[in-house]
Short mmCIF file of C-alpha atoms in Angstrom, two decimals:
data_model
loop_
_atom_site.label_atom_id
_atom_site.label_comp_id
_atom_site.label_asym_id
_atom_site.label_seq_id
_atom_site.Cartn_x
_atom_site.Cartn_y
_atom_site.Cartn_z
CA MET A 24 -3.14 -26.32 12.26
CA GLU A 25 -0.40 -28.70 13.31
CA GLN A 26 3.10 -28.03 12.03
CA ASP A 27 6.44 -28.85 13.59
CA SER A 28 8.72 -26.02 14.65
CA SER A 29 11.24 -26.65 11.85
CA ASN A 30 8.57 -26.20 9.19
CA ILE A 31 7.27 -23.06 10.90
CA ASN A 32 10.77 -21.58 10.96
CA THR A 33 11.39 -22.50 7.31
CA ILE A 34 8.28 -20.60 6.24
CA LYS A 35 9.10 -17.60 8.44
CA ASN A 36 12.68 -17.44 7.19
CA ALA A 37 11.56 -17.60 3.56
CA TRP A 38 9.17 -14.70 4.17
CA ILE A 39 11.81 -12.62 5.95
CA LYS A 40 14.26 -13.22 3.09
CA PHE A 41 11.62 -12.03 0.62
CA ILE A 42 10.79 -8.77 2.39
CA HIS A 43 14.43 -7.82 2.96
CA GLY A 44 15.36 -8.54 -0.65
CA MET A 45 12.35 -6.60 -1.92
CA GLN A 46 13.18 -3.67 0.34
CA ASP A 47 16.62 -3.40 -1.26
CA LYS A 48 15.18 -3.73 -4.76
CA LEU A 49 12.53 -1.06 -4.25
CA CYS A 50 14.92 1.41 -2.65
CA ASP A 51 17.44 0.98 -5.47
CA ALA A 52 14.77 1.57 -8.14
CA LEU A 53 13.34 4.63 -6.37
CA GLU A 54 16.73 6.22 -5.81
CA ALA A 55 17.55 5.75 -9.50
CA GLU A 56 14.26 7.38 -10.52
CA ASP A 57 14.67 10.26 -8.08
CA GLY A 58 18.24 11.02 -9.09
CA LYS A 59 19.07 12.90 -5.88
CA GLY A 60 17.38 11.53 -2.78
CA LYS A 61 18.89 8.62 -0.89
CA PHE A 62 17.21 6.35 1.63
CA GLU A 63 18.54 6.60 5.16
CA SER A 64 18.28 3.39 7.18
CA ASP A 65 17.03 3.54 10.76
CA LYS A 66 17.22 0.08 12.31
CA TRP A 67 15.26 -0.28 15.52
CA VAL A 68 14.46 -2.79 18.25
CA ARG A 69 10.97 -3.23 19.69
CA ALA A 70 10.90 -3.44 23.47
CA GLY A 71 8.26 -6.18 23.41
CA GLY A 72 10.11 -8.33 20.87
CA GLY A 73 11.62 -8.00 17.40
CA GLY A 74 12.47 -4.93 15.37
CA GLY A 75 12.78 -3.54 11.89
CA ASP A 76 14.50 -1.37 9.31
CA THR A 77 12.83 1.94 8.48
CA ARG A 78 14.28 3.55 5.37
CA ILE A 79 13.29 7.15 4.73
CA ILE A 80 13.85 9.41 1.73
CA THR A 81 13.25 13.18 2.00
CA ASN A 82 13.63 16.27 -0.17
CA GLY A 83 14.63 14.44 -3.31
CA ASN A 84 14.14 15.60 -6.88
CA VAL A 85 10.90 13.61 -7.01
CA PHE A 86 10.00 12.36 -3.56
CA GLU A 87 9.26 14.96 -0.92
CA LYS A 88 8.94 12.22 1.67
CA GLY A 89 8.71 8.46 1.56
CA GLY A 90 9.56 5.26 3.34
CA VAL A 91 10.22 1.60 2.59
CA ASN A 92 9.99 -0.35 5.82
CA THR A 93 10.43 -3.94 6.93
CA SER A 94 9.64 -5.37 10.34
CA VAL A 95 9.68 -8.67 12.21
CA VAL A 96 7.90 -8.27 15.55
CA TYR A 97 6.34 -10.56 18.13
CA GLY A 98 4.97 -10.68 21.65
CA GLU A 99 2.33 -11.92 24.03
CA VAL A 100 -1.35 -11.49 23.21
CA THR A 101 -2.68 -8.96 25.71
CA ASP A 102 -6.22 -8.64 27.05
CA MET A 103 -6.54 -5.40 25.09
CA MET A 104 -5.63 -7.22 21.86
CA ARG A 105 -8.20 -9.91 22.61
CA GLN A 106 -10.93 -7.39 23.24
CA GLN A 107 -10.23 -4.76 20.60
CA LEU A 108 -8.56 -6.80 17.83
CA GLY A 109 -10.35 -10.13 18.28
CA ILE A 110 -7.11 -12.10 18.69
CA ASP A 111 -7.46 -15.27 20.76
CA ALA A 112 -4.09 -16.95 21.39
CA ALA A 113 -1.11 -16.83 23.71
CA GLU A 114 1.51 -15.23 21.46
CA TRP A 115 1.70 -13.51 18.07
CA TRP A 116 4.30 -12.92 15.35
CA ALA A 117 4.05 -10.47 12.46
CA SER A 118 6.34 -9.55 9.61
CA GLY A 119 5.90 -7.35 6.58
CA ILE A 120 7.10 -4.77 4.12
CA SER A 121 5.37 -1.42 3.70
CA LEU A 122 5.95 1.52 1.39
CA VAL A 123 4.46 5.00 1.14
CA LEU A 124 5.73 7.71 -1.22
CA HIS A 125 4.66 11.35 -1.30
CA PRO A 126 6.04 13.08 -4.43
CA GLY A 127 6.56 16.82 -4.49
CA ASN A 128 4.96 17.28 -7.91
CA PRO A 129 1.15 17.04 -7.68
CA MET A 130 1.08 15.43 -11.14
CA VAL A 131 2.77 12.37 -9.64
CA PRO A 132 0.50 10.26 -7.41
CA THR A 133 1.12 9.11 -3.89
CA ILE A 134 1.33 5.34 -3.55
CA HIS A 135 1.01 2.82 -0.73
CA LEU A 136 2.13 -0.82 -0.66
CA ASN A 137 2.03 -3.42 2.09
CA TYR A 138 2.51 -7.21 2.21
CA ARG A 139 2.49 -9.07 5.51
CA MET A 140 2.42 -12.44 7.23
CA PHE A 141 0.91 -13.07 10.66
CA GLU A 142 1.07 -16.06 13.02
CA LEU A 143 -0.62 -16.92 16.31
CA TYR A 144 0.60 -19.54 18.80
CA ASN A 145 -1.09 -21.57 21.50
CA SER A 146 0.21 -21.63 25.06
CA ASP A 147 2.23 -24.79 24.27
CA GLY A 148 3.99 -23.02 21.39
CA SER A 149 2.10 -24.80 18.62
CA LEU A 150 0.80 -22.86 15.64
CA ALA A 151 -2.78 -21.69 16.14
CA ASP A 152 -3.21 -19.70 12.93
CA ARG A 153 -1.31 -18.21 10.02
CA TRP A 154 -2.54 -15.72 7.46
CA PHE A 155 -1.32 -13.42 4.72
CA GLY A 156 -2.49 -10.04 3.53
CA GLY A 157 -1.46 -7.05 1.52
CA GLY A 158 -1.98 -4.93 -1.52
CA THR A 159 -1.30 -1.57 -3.06
CA ASP A 160 -3.34 1.51 -3.95
CA LEU A 161 -2.73 4.65 -5.98
CA THR A 162 -3.69 8.15 -4.80
CA PRO A 163 -3.45 10.68 -7.62
CA TYR A 164 -4.07 14.40 -7.23
CA TYR A 165 -4.76 14.84 -10.93
CA LEU A 166 -6.32 12.02 -12.90
CA PHE A 167 -4.47 10.60 -15.89
CA GLU A 168 -6.61 7.67 -17.00
CA GLU A 169 -3.77 5.91 -18.80
CA ASP A 170 -1.83 5.81 -15.53
CA ALA A 171 -4.79 4.32 -13.69
CA ILE A 172 -5.30 1.72 -16.42
CA ASN A 173 -1.68 0.59 -16.47
CA PHE A 174 -1.55 0.45 -12.66
CA HIS A 175 -4.56 -1.86 -12.56
CA LEU A 176 -3.48 -3.89 -15.58
CA GLN A 177 -0.08 -4.70 -14.12
CA HIS A 178 -1.64 -5.88 -10.87
CA LYS A 179 -4.26 -7.93 -12.67
CA GLN A 180 -1.49 -9.70 -14.56
CA ALA A 181 0.35 -10.35 -11.30
CA CYS A 182 -2.77 -11.72 -9.61
CA ASP A 183 -3.62 -13.88 -12.64
CA LEU A 184 -0.37 -15.79 -12.18
CA SER A 185 -1.93 -17.24 -9.02
CA ASP A 186 -5.68 -17.17 -9.73
CA SER A 187 -7.68 -15.33 -12.38
CA GLU A 188 -10.44 -14.67 -9.84
CA PHE A 189 -8.15 -12.74 -7.52
CA TYR A 190 -7.92 -9.36 -9.27
CA PRO A 191 -11.65 -8.55 -9.49
CA ALA A 192 -12.15 -9.69 -5.89
CA PHE A 193 -9.10 -7.83 -4.58
CA LYS A 194 -10.01 -4.67 -6.52
CA THR A 195 -13.47 -4.62 -4.99
CA THR A 196 -12.02 -5.15 -1.52
CA CYS A 197 -9.59 -2.29 -2.12
CA ASP A 198 -12.33 0.04 -3.37
CA ASN A 199 -14.36 -0.72 -0.26
CA TYR A 200 -11.50 -0.49 2.26
CA PHE A 201 -9.67 2.76 1.52
CA VAL A 202 -12.73 4.88 2.18
CA ASN A 203 -13.24 7.93 4.37
CA THR A 204 -16.69 6.93 5.54
CA HIS A 205 -16.96 10.14 7.56
CA ARG A 206 -16.63 12.05 4.27
CA GLY A 207 -19.66 10.46 2.65
CA ASN A 208 -17.76 7.35 1.48
CA GLU A 209 -15.09 9.25 -0.42
CA ARG A 210 -12.29 6.93 -1.58
CA ARG A 211 -8.71 7.77 -0.76
CA GLY A 212 -7.63 7.24 -4.36
CA ILE A 213 -8.33 5.20 -7.49
CA GLY A 214 -7.77 1.84 -5.81
CA GLY A 215 -5.64 -1.13 -6.68
CA ILE A 216 -5.71 -4.48 -4.91
CA PHE A 217 -6.19 -5.48 -1.29
CA TYR A 218 -6.58 -8.83 0.43
CA ASP A 219 -6.48 -9.86 4.07
CA HIS A 220 -6.61 -12.90 6.36
CA LYS A 221 -5.78 -15.40 3.63
CA ASN A 222 -5.28 -18.75 5.35
CA GLU A 223 -3.66 -21.88 4.03
CA THR A 224 -6.12 -24.23 2.35
CA GLU A 225 -5.85 -27.23 0.04
CA GLY A 226 -3.93 -26.06 -3.01
CA LYS A 227 -3.13 -22.70 -1.42
CA ASN A 228 -0.37 -23.28 1.12
CA ALA A 229 2.08 -20.76 2.57
CA SER A 230 4.27 -20.94 -0.54
CA PHE A 231 1.26 -20.08 -2.71
CA TRP A 232 0.46 -16.93 -0.74
CA MET A 233 4.13 -15.91 -0.59
CA GLU A 234 4.39 -16.24 -4.37
CA LEU A 235 1.34 -14.02 -4.79
CA ALA A 236 2.93 -11.36 -2.57
CA LYS A 237 6.20 -11.57 -4.51
CA ASN A 238 4.50 -11.18 -7.88
CA CYS A 239 2.37 -8.28 -6.71
CA ALA A 240 5.32 -6.53 -5.06
CA GLU A 241 7.31 -6.87 -8.29
CA SER A 242 4.41 -5.22 -10.13
CA PHE A 243 5.24 -2.00 -8.30
CA LEU A 244 8.23 -1.59 -10.62
CA LEU A 245 6.05 -2.01 -13.74
CA SER A 246 3.07 -0.01 -12.54
CA TYR A 247 4.42 2.98 -10.58
CA ILE A 248 7.93 3.71 -11.81
CA PRO A 249 6.69 4.40 -15.39
CA ILE A 250 4.11 6.83 -14.02
CA VAL A 251 6.79 8.70 -12.08
CA ASN A 252 9.01 8.80 -15.14
CA LYS A 253 6.23 10.26 -17.31
CA ARG A 254 4.94 12.88 -14.84
CA LYS A 255 7.85 13.99 -12.65
CA ASP A 256 8.92 16.86 -14.92
CA PHE A 257 5.44 18.26 -15.54
CA SER A 258 5.02 21.90 -14.57
CA PHE A 259 2.48 22.86 -11.91
CA THR A 260 1.03 25.98 -10.35
CA PRO A 261 0.87 27.11 -6.71
CA GLY A 262 -2.87 26.41 -6.84
CA GLN A 263 -2.24 22.84 -7.93
CA LYS A 264 0.20 22.40 -5.05
CA THR A 265 -2.47 23.71 -2.69
CA TRP A 266 -4.90 21.13 -4.07
CA GLN A 267 -2.34 18.38 -3.48
CA GLU A 268 -2.02 19.43 0.16
CA ILE A 269 -5.80 19.48 0.62
CA ARG A 270 -6.00 15.94 -0.73
CA ARG A 271 -3.10 14.91 1.47
CA GLY A 272 -5.25 15.98 4.39
CA ARG A 273 -7.80 13.34 3.40
CA TYR A 274 -4.97 10.80 3.24
CA VAL A 275 -4.06 11.67 6.82
CA GLU A 276 -7.69 11.37 7.93
CA PHE A 277 -7.96 7.83 6.58
CA ASN A 278 -4.68 6.65 8.06
CA LEU A 279 -5.42 7.96 11.53
CA LEU A 280 -9.14 7.15 11.71
CA HIS A 281 -9.69 4.00 9.69
CA ASP A 282 -6.51 2.13 8.74
CA ARG A 283 -6.34 -1.23 10.54
CA GLY A 284 -2.56 -1.49 10.12
CA THR A 285 -1.98 1.84 11.84
CA ILE A 286 -4.38 0.96 14.63
CA PHE A 287 -2.81 -2.50 15.13
CA GLY A 288 0.69 -1.06 15.25
CA LEU A 289 -0.18 1.58 17.80
CA LYS A 290 -2.16 -0.83 19.98
CA THR A 291 0.63 -3.43 20.04
CA ASN A 292 3.26 -0.98 21.24
CA GLY A 293 4.71 -0.60 17.76
CA ARG A 294 7.31 1.98 16.84
CA THR A 295 5.40 5.22 16.40
CA GLU A 296 7.91 6.87 14.03
CA SER A 297 7.81 3.89 11.67
CA ILE A 298 4.02 3.55 11.81
CA LEU A 299 3.41 7.23 11.11
CA MET A 300 6.06 7.58 8.42
CA SER A 301 3.10 7.17 6.03
CA LEU A 302 1.94 10.72 6.77
CA PRO A 303 2.85 13.42 4.22
CA PRO A 304 5.21 16.27 5.15
CA THR A 305 2.75 19.13 4.48
CA VAL A 306 -1.07 19.13 4.43
CA ARG A 307 -3.99 21.57 4.42
CA PHE A 308 -7.30 21.31 6.20
CA GLU A 309 -9.50 23.98 4.64
CA TYR A 310 -13.04 24.41 5.85
CA ASP A 311 -15.74 22.98 3.54
CA HIS A 312 -13.53 23.07 0.46
CA HIS A 313 -15.04 22.18 -2.93
CA PRO A 314 -13.28 22.21 -6.30
CA GLU A 315 -14.53 24.41 -9.12
CA LYS A 316 -17.20 23.00 -11.41
CA ASN A 317 -15.87 21.13 -14.45
CA SER A 318 -12.28 21.49 -13.27
CA GLU A 319 -9.58 18.83 -13.30
CA GLU A 320 -9.90 18.71 -9.54
CA GLU A 321 -13.61 17.94 -9.78
CA LYS A 322 -12.87 15.25 -12.37
CA LEU A 323 -10.81 13.45 -9.74
CA ILE A 324 -13.42 13.84 -7.01
CA LYS A 325 -16.12 12.24 -9.16
CA VAL A 326 -14.00 9.10 -9.52
CA LEU A 327 -13.40 8.93 -5.77
CA PHE A 328 -17.13 8.66 -5.14
CA GLN A 329 -17.76 6.31 -8.06
CA PRO A 330 -15.01 3.66 -8.47
CA LYS A 331 -14.33 2.70 -12.09
CA ASP A 332 -13.59 -0.54 -13.86
CA TRP A 333 -10.28 0.70 -15.24
CA LEU A 334 -9.77 -2.32 -17.47
CA ASN A 335 -13.06 -1.96 -19.33
CA ILE A 336 -13.00 1.57 -20.75
CA ASP A 337 -12.16 2.99 -24.17
CA GLU A 338 -8.51 3.69 -23.46
CA LYS A 339 -7.78 0.04 -22.66
CA SER A 340 -6.31 -1.02 -26.01
CA ASP A 341 -3.85 1.88 -26.22
CA ASN A 342 -2.65 1.31 -22.69
CA GLU A 343 -2.23 -2.42 -23.12
CA ALA A 344 0.32 -1.52 -25.78
CA TRP A 345 2.03 0.85 -23.33
CA ALA A 346 2.00 -1.85 -20.65
CA LYS A 347 3.63 -4.32 -23.05
CA SER A 348 6.36 -1.80 -23.82
CA VAL A 349 6.93 -1.32 -20.09
CA ASN A 350 7.29 -5.08 -19.63
CA THR A 351 10.11 -5.17 -22.18
CA CYS A 352 12.11 -2.38 -20.54
#
């Protein structure tokens, strides 16, 4: 994968410009929707090389806790990384944007977003490999099918701008990745899109994969913000808050036991506070908890064990109209 250093730097700089600009855009939109909470910036330096900007919002009108982070980090490939992560090179470089939001109202879903670029270098400094990955997934506590449909529709439209085959493939990958296998293959939420290790090929160079990430990141504004706007003022009971905290416990289990990004960050001497900002502020771990039969809580659980094709159900036509109205806002 021969490229001169000037071309490598051009690609890296374009990616860094994208994630920093998107970080500002997302924080501005979320602050406007919250109406009270403000993101606090915590810029940090990684001892092994690089650093980042962790922006945290807490105790807002809508968001109980959330973060929009960017990082540009690098270092030497260690023996541990070779053995446990399968990385075979002399040095590595990674940069990305990540977002996790935990609303206070259980009628508003938690959301995760991440888009990243990774490079490996040979001992002579030449580029050994470059790949892109990312995606987003929605974790509701109460299931509103129109929200799920619009979320998936917006990301399908974003993927289609690059390749019409991407959305179905990325949806399947997402459904199969965010799974608590130790809980009988219970999904973390109602999915979204997820792709990983996308290398440059003929017709799909670095600019192609960066454009995909940009389009998908922009879809956050069309897919999640309208959901927050519709649900943030819904009333809820103490029992529904308890259910939210039980489900948050499953979110924690996935992140700590199965998430490759969390594991990579911790094993490469990443910044622990930034890596674990994805964890919710309050959770419950209740022994052998099961929702009541035919309840709204059970309705959600059934979907978590049986992923749905959200763009091929009866409500599709009505929600396409809603999605079009969102696009004109």
